[in-house]
C-alpha cells in the first residue's frame, strides 16, 4: 500500500500555536491516590515517616542527642481503640508552617540539607493511609495549638484548629493517631524495626508491660547499653588518668568487645 505523505510543512517557518501545562481535574481523586496507594506498607510507613519527622524537629532545634517519645495509651473516646502518640520537643509548628507546609502535598522544609529524612512533602500525611482522622497538638512560642485532621465529604481532607491557648511550656509537637486494638501488635513491630537502626533510641511510654518479645528485647538492650556505657566511662577515665600503656590497651580491648567505640578509633 502506498501511504500518502500529504503536503510537506516548512519547519523552518513553523510557529507553535498550542502550548498547555498539565493540570488536575479531580483533585480529590488524586489526593486519595497519594493517601492510599503511595505506600505498600501503610503501618510501617506511618511509623517511619512520623517518627522521622520528630527526630528531624530535634535536629532542626539542635537537640539531636535528646530522645523523642512514642506513647501508647487508651483512647479517651473509643474503648476499643488505643492512641499512638509521637512526641518531640523540637521547634514546634508555627501557624505559618501548618498553613504553608503541613497541609500541602509536595511542600517540604527538608530539601536544603542531607541532615533531614525525607523531603517529598508526603510524610506528615501518612496517618491518612490508615485512618480518616488524627490530631496534632503543638506548642510554638508559648502558644499551644490543637488541630484535628480529617477526610471530609469532599475527600480532599482538611485541618481544623480546635483550640488555642497561652502556655509557659517549651516548644513541642505531638501527633496522635487512633489505632485499633487488633493492630497494636503490628504497629509495635513496625515501630521497633524502624528505631532499631537509630543511635539515639526513642523513649517508649506505655509499652513497658507488653509481653511482646520485641518490646522486651528493646528494653533489655536499652538497659544493657546503660550498663556498658558506665563500664566504658569508668575504664576509659582510669586509662587516661594512669597514662599507662597497659591500661590504655586494656580499656580499648574491653571497649571493642562491648562495641562501644568504632574500629577506626582502635
PDB file of C-alpha atoms in Angstrom:
ATOM      1  CA  UNK A   1       0.000   0.000   0.000  1.00  0.00           C
ATOM      2  CA  UNK A   2       1.306   3.418  -0.881  1.00  0.00           C
ATOM      3  CA  UNK A   3       0.841   5.767   2.026  1.00  0.00           C
ATOM      4  CA  UNK A   4       0.035   9.332   1.121  1.00  0.00           C
ATOM      5  CA  UNK A   5       2.521  11.504   2.957  1.00  0.00           C
ATOM      6  CA  UNK A   6       0.424  14.598   2.462  1.00  0.00           C
ATOM      7  CA  UNK A   7       1.681  18.102   1.974  1.00  0.00           C
ATOM      8  CA  UNK A   8       5.070  18.830   3.479  1.00  0.00           C
ATOM      9  CA  UNK A   9       5.342  21.559   6.121  1.00  0.00           C
ATOM     10  CA  UNK A  10       8.137  24.076   6.016  1.00  0.00           C
ATOM     11  CA  UNK A  11       9.506  23.599   9.564  1.00  0.00           C
ATOM     12  CA  UNK A  12      11.868  26.492   9.172  1.00  0.00           C
ATOM     13  CA  UNK A  13       8.991  28.933   9.365  1.00  0.00           C
ATOM     14  CA  UNK A  14       6.800  26.904  11.743  1.00  0.00           C
ATOM     15  CA  UNK A  15       5.472  28.805  14.768  1.00  0.00           C
ATOM     16  CA  UNK A  16       3.803  26.698  17.554  1.00  0.00           C
ATOM     17  CA  UNK A  17       0.215  27.741  18.056  1.00  0.00           C
ATOM     18  CA  UNK A  18      -0.591  25.467  21.018  1.00  0.00           C
ATOM     19  CA  UNK A  19       1.058  25.061  24.416  1.00  0.00           C
ATOM     20  CA  UNK A  20      -0.500  23.999  27.719  1.00  0.00           C
ATOM     21  CA  UNK A  21       0.694  22.805  31.124  1.00  0.00           C
ATOM     22  CA  UNK A  22      -0.754  19.614  32.591  1.00  0.00           C
ATOM     23  CA  UNK A  23      -3.353  20.044  35.315  1.00  0.00           C
ATOM     24  CA  UNK A  24      -5.568  18.076  37.691  1.00  0.00           C
ATOM     25  CA  UNK A  25      -9.292  17.902  37.111  1.00  0.00           C
ATOM     26  CA  UNK A  26     -10.321  15.702  40.029  1.00  0.00           C
ATOM     27  CA  UNK A  27      -8.141  16.894  42.907  1.00  0.00           C
ATOM     28  CA  UNK A  28      -9.910  14.706  45.463  1.00  0.00           C
ATOM     29  CA  UNK A  29      -9.227  11.579  43.397  1.00  0.00           C
ATOM     30  CA  UNK A  30      -5.508  12.373  43.058  1.00  0.00           C
ATOM     31  CA  UNK A  31      -5.189  13.122  46.775  1.00  0.00           C
ATOM     32  CA  UNK A  32      -6.892   9.817  47.567  1.00  0.00           C
ATOM     33  CA  UNK A  33      -4.294   8.032  45.424  1.00  0.00           C
ATOM     34  CA  UNK A  34      -1.495   9.813  47.290  1.00  0.00           C
ATOM     35  CA  UNK A  35      -3.028   8.807  50.617  1.00  0.00           C
ATOM     36  CA  UNK A  36      -3.880   5.179  49.930  1.00  0.00           C
ATOM     37  CA  UNK A  37      -1.795   3.934  47.009  1.00  0.00           C
ATOM     38  CA  UNK A  38       1.599   5.507  47.661  1.00  0.00           C
ATOM     39  CA  UNK A  39       2.606   3.085  50.411  1.00  0.00           C
ATOM     40  CA  UNK A  40       2.723  -0.700  50.054  1.00  0.00           C
ATOM     41  CA  UNK A  41       3.109  -0.957  53.846  1.00  0.00           C
ATOM     42  CA  UNK A  42       0.879   1.771  55.335  1.00  0.00           C
ATOM     43  CA  UNK A  43       1.510   0.978  59.014  1.00  0.00           C
ATOM     44  CA  UNK A  44       5.256   0.678  58.564  1.00  0.00           C
ATOM     45  CA  UNK A  45       5.277   3.910  56.555  1.00  0.00           C
ATOM     46  CA  UNK A  46       3.327   5.766  59.242  1.00  0.00           C
ATOM     47  CA  UNK A  47       5.790   4.692  61.927  1.00  0.00           C
ATOM     48  CA  UNK A  48       8.802   5.569  59.767  1.00  0.00           C
ATOM     49  CA  UNK A  49       7.585   8.916  58.469  1.00  0.00           C
ATOM     50  CA  UNK A  50       6.036  10.353  61.619  1.00  0.00           C
ATOM     51  CA  UNK A  51       8.837   9.419  63.998  1.00  0.00           C
ATOM     52  CA  UNK A  52      11.420  10.616  61.461  1.00  0.00           C
ATOM     53  CA  UNK A  53       9.664  13.982  61.481  1.00  0.00           C
ATOM     54  CA  UNK A  54      10.043  14.017  65.263  1.00  0.00           C
ATOM     55  CA  UNK A  55      13.764  13.325  65.003  1.00  0.00           C
ATOM     56  CA  UNK A  56      14.179  15.973  62.293  1.00  0.00           C
ATOM     57  CA  UNK A  57      12.478  18.519  64.534  1.00  0.00           C
ATOM     58  CA  UNK A  58      15.056  17.758  67.229  1.00  0.00           C
ATOM     59  CA  UNK A  59      17.853  18.113  64.698  1.00  0.00           C
ATOM     60  CA  UNK A  60      16.478  21.434  63.496  1.00  0.00           C
ATOM     61  CA  UNK A  61      16.309  22.649  67.100  1.00  0.00           C
ATOM     62  CA  UNK A  62      19.866  21.469  67.872  1.00  0.00           C
ATOM     63  CA  UNK A  63      18.602  18.673  70.152  1.00  0.00           C
ATOM     64  CA  UNK A  64      19.727  15.639  68.132  1.00  0.00           C
ATOM     65  CA  UNK A  65      21.048  13.916  71.274  1.00  0.00           C
ATOM     66  CA  UNK A  66      17.679  14.113  73.087  1.00  0.00           C
ATOM     67  CA  UNK A  67      15.292  11.157  72.550  1.00  0.00           C
ATOM     68  CA  UNK A  68      11.871  11.685  71.036  1.00  0.00           C
ATOM     69  CA  UNK A  69       8.943   9.882  72.649  1.00  0.00           C
ATOM     70  CA  UNK A  70       6.332   7.394  71.492  1.00  0.00           C
ATOM     71  CA  UNK A  71       3.412   6.704  73.824  1.00  0.00           C
ATOM     72  CA  UNK A  72       0.762   4.006  73.651  1.00  0.00           C
ATOM     73  CA  UNK A  73      -2.303   4.960  75.676  1.00  0.00           C
ATOM     74  CA  UNK A  74      -6.014   4.307  75.982  1.00  0.00           C
ATOM     75  CA  UNK A  75      -8.234   6.248  73.588  1.00  0.00           C
ATOM     76  CA  UNK A  76     -10.454   8.582  75.633  1.00  0.00           C
ATOM     77  CA  UNK A  77     -13.341   8.431  73.169  1.00  0.00           C
ATOM     78  CA  UNK A  78     -13.310   4.843  71.915  1.00  0.00           C
ATOM     79  CA  UNK A  79     -12.669   1.964  74.369  1.00  0.00           C
ATOM     80  CA  UNK A  80     -11.860  -0.446  71.532  1.00  0.00           C
ATOM     81  CA  UNK A  81      -9.008   1.747  70.322  1.00  0.00           C
ATOM     82  CA  UNK A  82      -5.630   2.920  71.510  1.00  0.00           C
ATOM     83  CA  UNK A  83      -3.849   6.192  70.850  1.00  0.00           C
ATOM     84  CA  UNK A  84      -0.349   6.081  69.406  1.00  0.00           C
ATOM     85  CA  UNK A  85       1.339   9.386  70.202  1.00  0.00           C
ATOM     86  CA  UNK A  86       4.554  10.544  68.543  1.00  0.00           C
ATOM     87  CA  UNK A  87       6.074  13.410  70.554  1.00  0.00           C
ATOM     88  CA  UNK A  88       9.058  15.658  70.006  1.00  0.00           C
ATOM     89  CA  UNK A  89      10.489  18.640  71.857  1.00  0.00           C
ATOM     90  CA  UNK A  90      11.898  20.448  68.857  1.00  0.00           C
ATOM     91  CA  UNK A  91      10.890  23.639  67.121  1.00  0.00           C
ATOM     92  CA  UNK A  92       7.098  23.277  67.272  1.00  0.00           C
ATOM     93  CA  UNK A  93       4.785  24.068  64.370  1.00  0.00           C
ATOM     94  CA  UNK A  94       4.021  27.713  63.742  1.00  0.00           C
ATOM     95  CA  UNK A  95       0.635  28.622  62.195  1.00  0.00           C
ATOM     96  CA  UNK A  96       2.553  29.590  59.051  1.00  0.00           C
ATOM     97  CA  UNK A  97       4.216  26.189  58.791  1.00  0.00           C
ATOM     98  CA  UNK A  98       0.884  24.442  59.392  1.00  0.00           C
ATOM     99  CA  UNK A  99      -0.745  26.501  56.643  1.00  0.00           C
ATOM    100  CA  UNK A 100       2.050  26.532  54.085  1.00  0.00           C
ATOM    101  CA  UNK A 101       3.777  23.159  54.608  1.00  0.00           C
ATOM    102  CA  UNK A 102       1.900  20.689  56.797  1.00  0.00           C
ATOM    103  CA  UNK A 103      -1.312  20.856  54.789  1.00  0.00           C
ATOM    104  CA  UNK A 104       0.273  20.944  51.333  1.00  0.00           C
ATOM    105  CA  UNK A 105       1.222  17.778  49.454  1.00  0.00           C
ATOM    106  CA  UNK A 106       4.664  18.106  47.896  1.00  0.00           C
ATOM    107  CA  UNK A 107       5.750  21.008  50.127  1.00  0.00           C
ATOM    108  CA  UNK A 108       8.723  20.401  52.404  1.00  0.00           C
ATOM    109  CA  UNK A 109      11.272  22.250  54.557  1.00  0.00           C
ATOM    110  CA  UNK A 110      13.834  19.430  54.261  1.00  0.00           C
ATOM    111  CA  UNK A 111      15.336  19.953  50.823  1.00  0.00           C
ATOM    112  CA  UNK A 112      18.161  22.220  51.905  1.00  0.00           C
ATOM    113  CA  UNK A 113      20.122  19.695  53.984  1.00  0.00           C
ATOM    114  CA  UNK A 114      21.031  15.995  53.960  1.00  0.00           C
ATOM    115  CA  UNK A 115      20.734  16.020  57.741  1.00  0.00           C
ATOM    116  CA  UNK A 116      16.985  15.522  57.500  1.00  0.00           C
ATOM    117  CA  UNK A 117      14.947  12.484  56.434  1.00  0.00           C
ATOM    118  CA  UNK A 118      12.557  12.809  53.515  1.00  0.00           C
ATOM    119  CA  UNK A 119      11.785  15.938  51.558  1.00  0.00           C
ATOM    120  CA  UNK A 120       8.864  14.867  49.358  1.00  0.00           C
ATOM    121  CA  UNK A 121       6.195  16.641  51.386  1.00  0.00           C
ATOM    122  CA  UNK A 122       4.150  13.487  51.977  1.00  0.00           C
ATOM    123  CA  UNK A 123       5.281  12.052  55.315  1.00  0.00           C
ATOM    124  CA  UNK A 124       3.171  14.196  57.643  1.00  0.00           C
ATOM    125  CA  UNK A 125       0.026  12.988  55.868  1.00  0.00           C
ATOM    126  CA  UNK A 126       0.796   9.257  56.119  1.00  0.00           C
ATOM    127  CA  UNK A 127      -1.663   8.652  59.006  1.00  0.00           C
ATOM    128  CA  UNK A 128      -4.406   9.114  56.396  1.00  0.00           C
ATOM    129  CA  UNK A 129      -3.241   5.838  54.852  1.00  0.00           C
ATOM    130  CA  UNK A 130      -4.692   4.148  57.969  1.00  0.00           C
ATOM    131  CA  UNK A 131      -7.338   6.451  59.441  1.00  0.00           C
ATOM    132  CA  UNK A 132      -9.678   9.229  58.310  1.00  0.00           C
ATOM    133  CA  UNK A 133      -8.957  11.315  61.395  1.00  0.00           C
ATOM    134  CA  UNK A 134      -5.996  12.115  63.640  1.00  0.00           C
ATOM    135  CA  UNK A 135      -4.870  15.091  65.696  1.00  0.00           C
ATOM    136  CA  UNK A 136      -1.834  17.307  66.124  1.00  0.00           C
ATOM    137  CA  UNK A 137      -1.004  19.297  69.250  1.00  0.00           C
ATOM    138  CA  UNK A 138       1.878  21.730  69.108  1.00  0.00           C
ATOM    139  CA  UNK A 139       3.412  24.499  71.192  1.00  0.00           C
ATOM    140  CA  UNK A 140       5.110  27.322  69.363  1.00  0.00           C
ATOM    141  CA  UNK A 141       6.440  30.413  71.125  1.00  0.00           C
ATOM    142  CA  UNK A 142       4.288  29.994  74.257  1.00  0.00           C
ATOM    143  CA  UNK A 143       1.055  29.289  72.397  1.00  0.00           C
ATOM    144  CA  UNK A 144      -0.459  25.806  72.327  1.00  0.00           C
ATOM    145  CA  UNK A 145      -2.430  24.896  69.198  1.00  0.00           C
ATOM    146  CA  UNK A 146      -4.645  21.844  68.781  1.00  0.00           C
ATOM    147  CA  UNK A 147      -5.707  20.628  65.354  1.00  0.00           C
ATOM    148  CA  UNK A 148      -7.949  17.878  64.035  1.00  0.00           C
ATOM    149  CA  UNK A 149      -7.092  16.469  60.603  1.00  0.00           C
ATOM    150  CA  UNK A 150      -9.963  14.723  58.835  1.00  0.00           C
ATOM    151  CA  UNK A 151     -11.016  13.341  55.483  1.00  0.00           C
ATOM    152  CA  UNK A 152     -14.277  15.196  54.991  1.00  0.00           C
ATOM    153  CA  UNK A 153     -17.047  14.693  52.440  1.00  0.00           C
ATOM    154  CA  UNK A 154     -15.014  16.469  49.740  1.00  0.00           C
ATOM    155  CA  UNK A 155     -12.435  13.619  50.013  1.00  0.00           C
ATOM    156  CA  UNK A 156      -9.676  16.220  49.883  1.00  0.00           C
ATOM    157  CA  UNK A 157      -9.092  16.325  53.616  1.00  0.00           C
ATOM    158  CA  UNK A 158      -8.885  19.356  55.886  1.00  0.00           C
ATOM    159  CA  UNK A 159      -7.245  20.585  59.063  1.00  0.00           C
ATOM    160  CA  UNK A 160      -9.347  22.299  61.734  1.00  0.00           C
ATOM    161  CA  UNK A 161      -7.966  24.346  64.601  1.00  0.00           C
ATOM    162  CA  UNK A 162      -9.959  23.234  67.656  1.00  0.00           C
ATOM    163  CA  UNK A 163      -8.167  25.080  70.434  1.00  0.00           C
ATOM    164  CA  UNK A 164      -5.569  27.770  71.107  1.00  0.00           C
ATOM    165  CA  UNK A 165      -4.252  28.863  74.489  1.00  0.00           C
ATOM    166  CA  UNK A 166      -1.275  30.576  76.097  1.00  0.00           C
ATOM    167  CA  UNK A 167       1.240  28.408  77.933  1.00  0.00           C
ATOM    168  CA  UNK A 168       4.646  28.676  79.558  1.00  0.00           C
ATOM    169  CA  UNK A 169       5.664  25.238  78.318  1.00  0.00           C
ATOM    170  CA  UNK A 170       8.516  24.909  75.779  1.00  0.00           C
ATOM    171  CA  UNK A 171       8.016  24.182  72.086  1.00  0.00           C
ATOM    172  CA  UNK A 172       6.896  20.659  71.212  1.00  0.00           C
ATOM    173  CA  UNK A 173       4.683  18.702  68.844  1.00  0.00           C
ATOM    174  CA  UNK A 174       2.694  15.505  69.225  1.00  0.00           C
ATOM    175  CA  UNK A 175       0.839  13.560  66.563  1.00  0.00           C
ATOM    176  CA  UNK A 176      -1.984  11.454  67.994  1.00  0.00           C
ATOM    177  CA  UNK A 177      -3.160   8.550  65.847  1.00  0.00           C
ATOM    178  CA  UNK A 178      -6.111   6.340  66.899  1.00  0.00           C
ATOM    179  CA  UNK A 179      -5.378   2.671  66.216  1.00  0.00           C
ATOM    180  CA  UNK A 180      -7.479  -0.452  66.584  1.00  0.00           C
ATOM    181  CA  UNK A 181      -6.654  -2.849  69.431  1.00  0.00           C
ATOM    182  CA  UNK A 182      -6.066  -5.598  66.901  1.00  0.00           C
ATOM    183  CA  UNK A 183      -3.389  -3.506  65.179  1.00  0.00           C
ATOM    184  CA  UNK A 184      -1.339  -2.673  68.280  1.00  0.00           C
ATOM    185  CA  UNK A 185       0.987  -5.604  67.729  1.00  0.00           C
ATOM    186  CA  UNK A 186       1.808  -4.784  64.107  1.00  0.00           C
ATOM    187  CA  UNK A 187       2.286  -1.073  64.908  1.00  0.00           C
ATOM    188  CA  UNK A 188       4.654  -2.117  67.696  1.00  0.00           C
ATOM    189  CA  UNK A 189       6.652  -4.411  65.429  1.00  0.00           C
ATOM    190  CA  UNK A 190       6.953  -1.821  62.661  1.00  0.00           C
ATOM    191  CA  UNK A 191       7.941   0.899  65.111  1.00  0.00           C
ATOM    192  CA  UNK A 192      10.626  -1.204  66.789  1.00  0.00           C
ATOM    193  CA  UNK A 193      12.054  -2.180  63.412  1.00  0.00           C
ATOM    194  CA  UNK A 194      12.385   1.473  62.364  1.00  0.00           C
ATOM    195  CA  UNK A 195      14.064   2.675  65.562  1.00  0.00           C
ATOM    196  CA  UNK A 196      16.357  -0.357  65.814  1.00  0.00           C
ATOM    197  CA  UNK A 197      18.728   1.484  63.446  1.00  0.00           C
ATOM    198  CA  UNK A 198      18.772   4.736  65.429  1.00  0.00           C
ATOM    199  CA  UNK A 199      21.735   5.806  67.542  1.00  0.00           C
ATOM    200  CA  UNK A 200      19.570   7.863  69.916  1.00  0.00           C
ATOM    201  CA  UNK A 201      16.783   5.477  70.863  1.00  0.00           C
ATOM    202  CA  UNK A 202      13.300   6.968  71.406  1.00  0.00           C
ATOM    203  CA  UNK A 203      11.687   6.771  74.814  1.00  0.00           C
ATOM    204  CA  UNK A 204       8.773   4.330  74.750  1.00  0.00           C
ATOM    205  CA  UNK A 205       5.891   5.018  77.150  1.00  0.00           C
ATOM    206  CA  UNK A 206       3.034   2.625  77.801  1.00  0.00           C
ATOM    207  CA  UNK A 207       4.865  -0.321  76.226  1.00  0.00           C
ATOM    208  CA  UNK A 208       6.561  -1.421  79.457  1.00  0.00           C
ATOM    209  CA  UNK A 209       4.031  -4.122  80.348  1.00  0.00           C
ATOM    210  CA  UNK A 210       3.895  -5.602  76.874  1.00  0.00           C
ATOM    211  CA  UNK A 211       4.688  -9.304  76.648  1.00  0.00           C
ATOM    212  CA  UNK A 212       5.744  -8.885  73.022  1.00  0.00           C
ATOM    213  CA  UNK A 213       9.220 -10.385  72.680  1.00  0.00           C
ATOM    214  CA  UNK A 214      10.443  -7.466  70.545  1.00  0.00           C
ATOM    215  CA  UNK A 215       9.423  -4.952  73.216  1.00  0.00           C
ATOM    216  CA  UNK A 216      11.098  -6.958  75.977  1.00  0.00           C
ATOM    217  CA  UNK A 217      14.236  -7.194  73.857  1.00  0.00           C
ATOM    218  CA  UNK A 218      14.190  -3.430  73.205  1.00  0.00           C
ATOM    219  CA  UNK A 219      14.041  -2.510  76.894  1.00  0.00           C
ATOM    220  CA  UNK A 220      16.683  -5.142  77.709  1.00  0.00           C
ATOM    221  CA  UNK A 221      19.037  -3.667  75.121  1.00  0.00           C
ATOM    222  CA  UNK A 222      18.468  -0.130  76.418  1.00  0.00           C
ATOM    223  CA  UNK A 223      19.361  -1.230  79.947  1.00  0.00           C
ATOM    224  CA  UNK A 224      22.343  -3.149  78.610  1.00  0.00           C
ATOM    225  CA  UNK A 225      23.566  -0.048  76.783  1.00  0.00           C
ATOM    226  CA  UNK A 226      23.416   1.950  80.038  1.00  0.00           C
ATOM    227  CA  UNK A 227      25.488  -0.695  81.833  1.00  0.00           C
ATOM    228  CA  UNK A 228      28.040  -0.875  79.038  1.00  0.00           C
ATOM    229  CA  UNK A 229      28.289   2.908  78.806  1.00  0.00           C
ATOM    230  CA  UNK A 230      29.017   3.127  82.532  1.00  0.00           C
ATOM    231  CA  UNK A 231      31.712   0.460  82.186  1.00  0.00           C
ATOM    232  CA  UNK A 232      33.225   2.270  79.202  1.00  0.00           C
ATOM    233  CA  UNK A 233      33.363   5.614  81.017  1.00  0.00           C
ATOM    234  CA  UNK A 234      34.997   4.024  84.073  1.00  0.00           C
ATOM    235  CA  UNK A 235      37.624   2.112  82.103  1.00  0.00           C
ATOM    236  CA  UNK A 236      38.484   4.954  79.785  1.00  0.00           C
ATOM    237  CA  UNK A 237      38.732   7.526  82.606  1.00  0.00           C
ATOM    238  CA  UNK A 238      41.023   5.186  84.541  1.00  0.00           C
ATOM    239  CA  UNK A 239      43.224   4.637  81.495  1.00  0.00           C
ATOM    240  CA  UNK A 240      43.545   8.351  80.805  1.00  0.00           C
ATOM    241  CA  UNK A 241      44.326   9.112  84.431  1.00  0.00           C
ATOM    242  CA  UNK A 242      47.053   6.488  84.695  1.00  0.00           C
ATOM    243  CA  UNK A 243      48.525   7.145  81.222  1.00  0.00           C
ATOM    244  CA  UNK A 244      49.654   3.546  81.387  1.00  0.00           C
ATOM    245  CA  UNK A 245      50.169   1.800  78.061  1.00  0.00           C
ATOM    246  CA  UNK A 246      48.777  -1.388  79.605  1.00  0.00           C
ATOM    247  CA  UNK A 247      45.700   0.426  80.950  1.00  0.00           C
ATOM    248  CA  UNK A 248      45.008   2.078  77.602  1.00  0.00           C
ATOM    249  CA  UNK A 249      45.388  -1.242  75.814  1.00  0.00           C
ATOM    250  CA  UNK A 250      43.058  -2.940  78.285  1.00  0.00           C
ATOM    251  CA  UNK A 251      40.430  -0.204  78.008  1.00  0.00           C
ATOM    252  CA  UNK A 252      40.460  -0.332  74.216  1.00  0.00           C
ATOM    253  CA  UNK A 253      40.207  -4.119  74.176  1.00  0.00           C
ATOM    254  CA  UNK A 254      37.226  -4.167  76.525  1.00  0.00           C
ATOM    255  CA  UNK A 255      35.540  -1.313  74.651  1.00  0.00           C
ATOM    256  CA  UNK A 256      35.937  -3.162  71.381  1.00  0.00           C
ATOM    257  CA  UNK A 257      34.463  -6.292  72.910  1.00  0.00           C
ATOM    258  CA  UNK A 258      31.415  -4.308  74.011  1.00  0.00           C
ATOM    259  CA  UNK A 259      31.178  -2.490  70.636  1.00  0.00           C
ATOM    260  CA  UNK A 260      31.233   0.878  72.315  1.00  0.00           C
ATOM    261  CA  UNK A 261      33.693   2.661  70.045  1.00  0.00           C
ATOM    262  CA  UNK A 262      34.424   2.350  66.362  1.00  0.00           C
ATOM    263  CA  UNK A 263      37.138   0.054  64.990  1.00  0.00           C
ATOM    264  CA  UNK A 264      38.807   3.058  63.355  1.00  0.00           C
ATOM    265  CA  UNK A 265      39.483   4.510  66.801  1.00  0.00           C
ATOM    266  CA  UNK A 266      41.145   1.294  67.892  1.00  0.00           C
TER     267      UNK A 266
END
